[in-house]
Coordinates of C-alpha atoms and ligand atoms in Angstrom, one line a residue:
X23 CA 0.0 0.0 0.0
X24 CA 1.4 3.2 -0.9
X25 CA 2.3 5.9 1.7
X26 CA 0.1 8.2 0.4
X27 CA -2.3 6.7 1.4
X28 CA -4.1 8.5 4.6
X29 CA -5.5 6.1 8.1
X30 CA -8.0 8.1 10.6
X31 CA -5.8 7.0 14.1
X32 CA -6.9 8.3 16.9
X33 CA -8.9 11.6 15.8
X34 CA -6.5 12.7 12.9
X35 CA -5.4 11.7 9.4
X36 CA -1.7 9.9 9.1
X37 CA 0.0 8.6 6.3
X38 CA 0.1 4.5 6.0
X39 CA 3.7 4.1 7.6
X40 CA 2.5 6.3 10.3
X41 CA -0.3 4.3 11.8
X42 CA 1.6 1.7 13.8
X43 CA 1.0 0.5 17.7
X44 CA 3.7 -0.6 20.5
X45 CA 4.6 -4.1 20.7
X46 CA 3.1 -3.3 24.8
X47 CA -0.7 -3.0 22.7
X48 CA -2.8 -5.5 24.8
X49 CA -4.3 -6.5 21.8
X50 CA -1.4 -8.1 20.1
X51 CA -1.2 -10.2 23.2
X52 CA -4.6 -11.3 24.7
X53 CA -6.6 -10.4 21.0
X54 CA -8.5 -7.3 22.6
X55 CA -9.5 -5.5 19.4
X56 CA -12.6 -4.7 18.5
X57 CA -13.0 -4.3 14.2
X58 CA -15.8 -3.9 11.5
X59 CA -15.6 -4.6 7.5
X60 CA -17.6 -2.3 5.4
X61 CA -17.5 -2.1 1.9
X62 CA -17.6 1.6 -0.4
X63 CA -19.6 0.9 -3.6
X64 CA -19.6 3.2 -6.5
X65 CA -22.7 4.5 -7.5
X66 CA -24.1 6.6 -9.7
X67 CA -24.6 9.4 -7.1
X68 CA -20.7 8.9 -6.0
X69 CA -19.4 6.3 -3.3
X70 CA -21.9 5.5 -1.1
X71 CA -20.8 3.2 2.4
X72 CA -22.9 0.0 2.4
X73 CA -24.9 -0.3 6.0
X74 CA -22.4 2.6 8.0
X75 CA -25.2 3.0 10.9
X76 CA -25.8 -0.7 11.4
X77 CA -22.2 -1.6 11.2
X78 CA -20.9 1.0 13.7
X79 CA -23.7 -0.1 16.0
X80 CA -22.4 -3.4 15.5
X81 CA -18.5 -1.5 16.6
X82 CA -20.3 -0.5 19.5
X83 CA -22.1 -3.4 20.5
X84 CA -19.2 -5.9 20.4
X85 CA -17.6 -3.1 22.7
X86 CA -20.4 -3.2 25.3
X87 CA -19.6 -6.9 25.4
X88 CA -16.2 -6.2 26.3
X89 CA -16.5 -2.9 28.0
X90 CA -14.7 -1.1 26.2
X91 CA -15.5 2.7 25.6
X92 CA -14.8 4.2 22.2
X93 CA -13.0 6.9 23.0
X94 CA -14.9 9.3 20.5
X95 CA -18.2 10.1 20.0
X96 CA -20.6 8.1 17.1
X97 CA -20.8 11.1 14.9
X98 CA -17.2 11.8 14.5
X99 CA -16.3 7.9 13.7
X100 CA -18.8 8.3 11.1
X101 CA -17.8 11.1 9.7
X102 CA -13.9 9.7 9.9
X103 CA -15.1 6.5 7.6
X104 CA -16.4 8.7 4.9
X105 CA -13.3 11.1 5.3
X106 CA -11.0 7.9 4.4
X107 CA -12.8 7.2 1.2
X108 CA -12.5 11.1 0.0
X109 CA -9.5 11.6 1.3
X110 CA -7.8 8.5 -0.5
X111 CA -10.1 9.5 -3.7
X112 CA -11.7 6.0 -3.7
X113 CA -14.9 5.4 -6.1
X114 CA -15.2 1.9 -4.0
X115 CA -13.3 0.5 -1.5
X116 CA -13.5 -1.5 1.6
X117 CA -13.4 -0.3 5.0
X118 CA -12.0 -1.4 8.1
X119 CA -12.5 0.2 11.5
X120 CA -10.5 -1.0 14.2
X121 CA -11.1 -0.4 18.4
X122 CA -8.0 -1.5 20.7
X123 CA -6.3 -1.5 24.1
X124 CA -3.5 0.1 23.6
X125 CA -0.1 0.2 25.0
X126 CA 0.4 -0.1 28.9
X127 CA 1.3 -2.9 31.1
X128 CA 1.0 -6.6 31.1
X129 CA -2.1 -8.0 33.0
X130 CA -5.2 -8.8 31.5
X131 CA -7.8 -7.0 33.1
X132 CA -6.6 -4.0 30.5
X133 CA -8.5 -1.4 32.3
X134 CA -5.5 1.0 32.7
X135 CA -4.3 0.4 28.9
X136 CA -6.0 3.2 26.7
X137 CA -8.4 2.5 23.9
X138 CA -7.5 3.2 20.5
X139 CA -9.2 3.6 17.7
X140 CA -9.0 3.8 13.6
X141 CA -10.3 3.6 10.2
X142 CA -8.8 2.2 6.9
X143 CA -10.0 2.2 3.5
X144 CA -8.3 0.2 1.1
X145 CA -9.1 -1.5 -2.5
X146 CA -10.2 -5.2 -1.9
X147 CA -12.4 -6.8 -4.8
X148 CA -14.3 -10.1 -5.1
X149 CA -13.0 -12.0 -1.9
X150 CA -13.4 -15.4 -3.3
X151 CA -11.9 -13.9 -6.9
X152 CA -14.9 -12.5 -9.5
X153 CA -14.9 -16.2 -11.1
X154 CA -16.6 -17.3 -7.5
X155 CA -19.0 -14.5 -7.5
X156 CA -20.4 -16.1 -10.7
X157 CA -19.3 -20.2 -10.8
X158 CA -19.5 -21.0 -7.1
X159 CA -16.2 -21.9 -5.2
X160 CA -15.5 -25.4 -3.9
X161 CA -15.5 -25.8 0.0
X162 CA -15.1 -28.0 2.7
X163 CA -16.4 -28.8 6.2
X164 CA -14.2 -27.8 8.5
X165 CA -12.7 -29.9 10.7
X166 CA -12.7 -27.1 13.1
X167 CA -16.1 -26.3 15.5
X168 CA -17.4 -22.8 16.3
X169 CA -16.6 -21.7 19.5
X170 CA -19.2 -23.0 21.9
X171 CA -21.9 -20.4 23.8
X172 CA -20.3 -18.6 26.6
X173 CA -17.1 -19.2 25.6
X174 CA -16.3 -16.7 23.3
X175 CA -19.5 -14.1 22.3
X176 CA -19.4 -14.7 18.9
X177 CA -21.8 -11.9 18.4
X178 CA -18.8 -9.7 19.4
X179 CA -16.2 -9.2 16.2
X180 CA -13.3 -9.3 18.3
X181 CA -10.0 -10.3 17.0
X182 CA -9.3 -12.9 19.7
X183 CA -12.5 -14.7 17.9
X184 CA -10.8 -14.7 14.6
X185 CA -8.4 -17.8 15.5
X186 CA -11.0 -19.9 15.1
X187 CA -11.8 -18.3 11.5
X188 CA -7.8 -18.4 10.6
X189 CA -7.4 -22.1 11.7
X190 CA -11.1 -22.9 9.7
X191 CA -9.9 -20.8 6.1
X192 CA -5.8 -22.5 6.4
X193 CA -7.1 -25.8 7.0
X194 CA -9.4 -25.1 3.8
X195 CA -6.9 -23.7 2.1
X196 CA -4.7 -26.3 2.6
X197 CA -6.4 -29.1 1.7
X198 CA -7.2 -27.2 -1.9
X199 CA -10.4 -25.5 -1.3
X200 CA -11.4 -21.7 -1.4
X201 CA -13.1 -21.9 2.0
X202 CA -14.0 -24.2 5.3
X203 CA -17.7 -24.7 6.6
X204 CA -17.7 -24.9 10.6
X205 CA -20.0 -26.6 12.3
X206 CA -20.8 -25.6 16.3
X207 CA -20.4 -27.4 19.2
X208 CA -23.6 -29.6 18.7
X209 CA -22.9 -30.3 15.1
X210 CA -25.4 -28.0 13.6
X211 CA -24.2 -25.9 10.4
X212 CA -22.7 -22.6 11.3
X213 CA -21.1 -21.0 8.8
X214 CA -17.8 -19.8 7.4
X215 CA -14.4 -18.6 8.5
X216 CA -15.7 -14.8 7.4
X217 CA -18.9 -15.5 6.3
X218 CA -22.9 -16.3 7.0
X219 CA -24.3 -19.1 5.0
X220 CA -27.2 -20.0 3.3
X221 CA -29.4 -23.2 2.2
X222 CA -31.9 -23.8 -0.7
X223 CA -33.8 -26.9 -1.0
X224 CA -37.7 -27.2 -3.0
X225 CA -37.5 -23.3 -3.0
X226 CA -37.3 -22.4 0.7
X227 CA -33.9 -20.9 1.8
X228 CA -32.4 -21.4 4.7
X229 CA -29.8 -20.0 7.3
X230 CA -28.4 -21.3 10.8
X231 CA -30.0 -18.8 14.0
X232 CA -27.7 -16.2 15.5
X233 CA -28.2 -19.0 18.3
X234 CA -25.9 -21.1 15.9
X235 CA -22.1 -19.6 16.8
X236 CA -21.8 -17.2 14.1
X237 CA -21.6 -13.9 14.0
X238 CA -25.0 -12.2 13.1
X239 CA -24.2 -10.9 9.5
X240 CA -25.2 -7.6 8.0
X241 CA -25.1 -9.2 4.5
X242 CA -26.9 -11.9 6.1
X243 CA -29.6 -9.5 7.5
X244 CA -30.0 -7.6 4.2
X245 CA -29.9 -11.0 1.9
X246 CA -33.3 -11.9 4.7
X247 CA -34.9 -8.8 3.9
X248 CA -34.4 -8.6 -0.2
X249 CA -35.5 -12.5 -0.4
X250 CA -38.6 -12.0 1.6
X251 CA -39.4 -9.0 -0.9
X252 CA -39.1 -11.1 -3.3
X253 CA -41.6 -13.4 -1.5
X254 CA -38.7 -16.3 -0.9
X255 CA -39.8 -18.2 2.2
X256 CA -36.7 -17.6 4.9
X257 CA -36.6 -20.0 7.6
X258 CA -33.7 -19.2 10.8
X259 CA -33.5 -23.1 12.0
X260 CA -30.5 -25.0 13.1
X261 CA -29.3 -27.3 10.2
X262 CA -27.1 -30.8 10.5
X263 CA -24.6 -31.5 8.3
X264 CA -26.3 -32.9 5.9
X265 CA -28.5 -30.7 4.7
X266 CA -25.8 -29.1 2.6
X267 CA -24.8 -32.3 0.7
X268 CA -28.9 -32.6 -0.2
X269 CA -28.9 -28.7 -0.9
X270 CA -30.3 -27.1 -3.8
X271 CA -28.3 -24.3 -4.0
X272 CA -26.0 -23.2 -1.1
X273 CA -24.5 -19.6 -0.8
X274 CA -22.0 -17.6 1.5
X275 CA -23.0 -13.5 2.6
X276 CA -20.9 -11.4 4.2
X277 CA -19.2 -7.9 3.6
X278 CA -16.2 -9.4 2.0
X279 CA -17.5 -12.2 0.4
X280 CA -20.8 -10.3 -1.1
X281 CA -23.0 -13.0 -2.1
X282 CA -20.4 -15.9 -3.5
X283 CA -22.3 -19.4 -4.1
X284 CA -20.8 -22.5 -3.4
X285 CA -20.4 -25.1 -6.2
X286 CA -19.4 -28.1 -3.9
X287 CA -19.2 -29.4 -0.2
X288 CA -16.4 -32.1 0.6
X289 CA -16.3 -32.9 -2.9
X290 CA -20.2 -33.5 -3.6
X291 CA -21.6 -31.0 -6.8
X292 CA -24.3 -29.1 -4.9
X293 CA -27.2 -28.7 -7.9
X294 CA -26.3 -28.3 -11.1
X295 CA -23.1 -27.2 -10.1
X296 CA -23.6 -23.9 -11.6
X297 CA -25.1 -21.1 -9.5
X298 CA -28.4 -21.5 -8.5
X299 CA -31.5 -19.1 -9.5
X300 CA -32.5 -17.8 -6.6
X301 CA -29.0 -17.2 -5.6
X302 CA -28.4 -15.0 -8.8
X303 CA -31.8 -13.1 -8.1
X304 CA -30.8 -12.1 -4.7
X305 CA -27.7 -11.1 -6.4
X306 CA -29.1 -9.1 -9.1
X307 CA -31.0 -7.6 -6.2
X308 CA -28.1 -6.5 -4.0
X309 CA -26.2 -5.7 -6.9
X310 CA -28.4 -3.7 -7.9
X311 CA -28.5 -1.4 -5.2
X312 CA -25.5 0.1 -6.2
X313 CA -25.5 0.7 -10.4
X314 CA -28.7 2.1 -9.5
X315 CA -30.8 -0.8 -11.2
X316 CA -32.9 -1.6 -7.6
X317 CA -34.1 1.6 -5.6
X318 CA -32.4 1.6 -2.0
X319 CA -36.2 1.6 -0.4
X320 CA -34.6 1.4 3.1
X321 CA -31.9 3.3 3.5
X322 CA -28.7 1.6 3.5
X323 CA -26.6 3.5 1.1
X324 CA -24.8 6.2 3.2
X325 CA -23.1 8.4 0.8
X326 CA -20.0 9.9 1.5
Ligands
LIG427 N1 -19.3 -14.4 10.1 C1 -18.0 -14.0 10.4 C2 -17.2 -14.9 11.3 C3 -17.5 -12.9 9.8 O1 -16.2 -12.5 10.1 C4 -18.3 -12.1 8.9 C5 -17.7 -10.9 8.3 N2 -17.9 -9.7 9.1 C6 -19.6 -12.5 8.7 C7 -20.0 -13.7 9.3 C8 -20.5 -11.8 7.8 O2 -20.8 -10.6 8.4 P1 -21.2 -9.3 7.5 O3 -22.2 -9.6 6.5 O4 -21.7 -8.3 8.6 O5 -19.9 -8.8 6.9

């Protein structure tokens, strides 16, 4: 990343090689950050920031969890993530606020080590590659389990959770596949290492409760809303395992991943192997939102 480019730390603009934290950050040694991923789109009234409100809440929320206090107040974060995507002249982009305790001393209780906080904006397309957008990409279930209920709050998007994600996407990757399905502790589908998933069978989609380990997706919230407008039946239920080798069509959501359908679990062709038709109408749908094609009837382009 060049140097030009400019990073809201801590209430004022720095260049890229600016932004850097002691190796005393109680983050980098117990995982106490707090982050969000947002995604810039261009449209054809300028960039406009997918969500902001809902996905700052969700900054704030995993906070509370944590009890951590953002050390600046709602309105001027929000104004700092539309000054990165100006101020780096990006048509679209993809966003990522970060909340820390900082530097300070060892111990874990991290009361007395201050709480940082940023924004970045940075170019980051298709995060499966644009062929998976359109084919599907081939995945696997993970080896690897969600973490179980009052372990870890995986409501919260706190780095420390994102272990389990990194051991779920290597083991994946490793083994030749684009991603990893996890299961949680009781064996019912999850979802991703960075992503919410979704199940078609006979017409009726389906997705794993917030109950299920994951992290309660604003893709996945907005993907709910555009397929019951266009009268899809949505069903939240707790799925085994085998539900996505008998699937229809399966598909991930999430801010990085968009709407990427999945071509094959563990080696079994999911449908025709080809993405499925109601996955490519809820993508025409979101998609739409942004070249102007579908009206934005509630709200969630925030332009900058
Ligand atoms: N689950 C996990 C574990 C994630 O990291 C993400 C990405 N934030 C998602 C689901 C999808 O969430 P969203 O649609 O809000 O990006």
């Amino acid at each position: 990343m060049s140097n030009e480019n400019q990073i809201w730390f801590n209430g004022t603009m720095v260049s890229w090689s600016q932004a850097n934290v002691h190796v005393m950050t109680h983050a980098l040694h117990y995982g106490s950050s707090i982050f969000e991923g947002m995604r810039a789109y261009s449209t054809p009234n300028g960039p406009a920031i997918f969500r902001l409100g809902v996905h700052l809440r969700r900054l704030w929320e995993s906070c509370a969890i944590y009890r951590m206090e953002i050390p600046f107040p709602l309105a001027e974060y929000t104004q700092a993530c539309k000054d990165v995507v100006t101020v780096n002249n990006y048509a679209k982009c993809f966003l990522r606020p970060l909340v820390w305790r900082g530097e300070g001393p060892l111990g874990l209780d991290g009361h007395a080590n201050p709480i940082n906080a940023m924004v970045l904006a940075m170019q980051w397309d298709a995060y499966l590659g644009p062929d998976g957008l359109k084919n599907g990409v081939d995945v696997m279930v993970s080896s690897w389990s969600r973490p179980a209920a009052n372990t870890i709050p995986t409501m919260a998007k706190a780095g420390g959770n994102y272990l389990s994600s990194t051991l779920i996407k290597s083991e994946a990757l490793r083994n030749g596949y684009a991603e990893g399905i996890a299961m949680d502790i009781h064996g019912n589908i999850a979802e991703g290492s960075g992503m919410n998933l979704f199940v078609v069978r006979d017409g009726v989609i389906y997705t794993p409760p917030t109950t299920a380990s994951i992290l309660p997706g604003i893709t996945r919230d907005s993907i709910i809303t555009l397929a019951k407008e266009l009268k899809m039946p949505v069903i939240e239920t707790n799925m085994q395992r085998e539900m996505l080798y008998l699937a229809d069509e399966i598909f991930f959501t999430g801010t990085a991943a968009e709407i990427t359908p999945v071509r094959s679990v563990d080696k079994v062709i999911i449908g025709t192997g080809m993405r499925g038709e109601l996955t490519e109408a809820l993508q025409e749908r979101f998609f739409g939102l942004f070249d102007g094609s579908v009206a934005d009837n509630h709200g969630w382009l925030d332009y900058v």
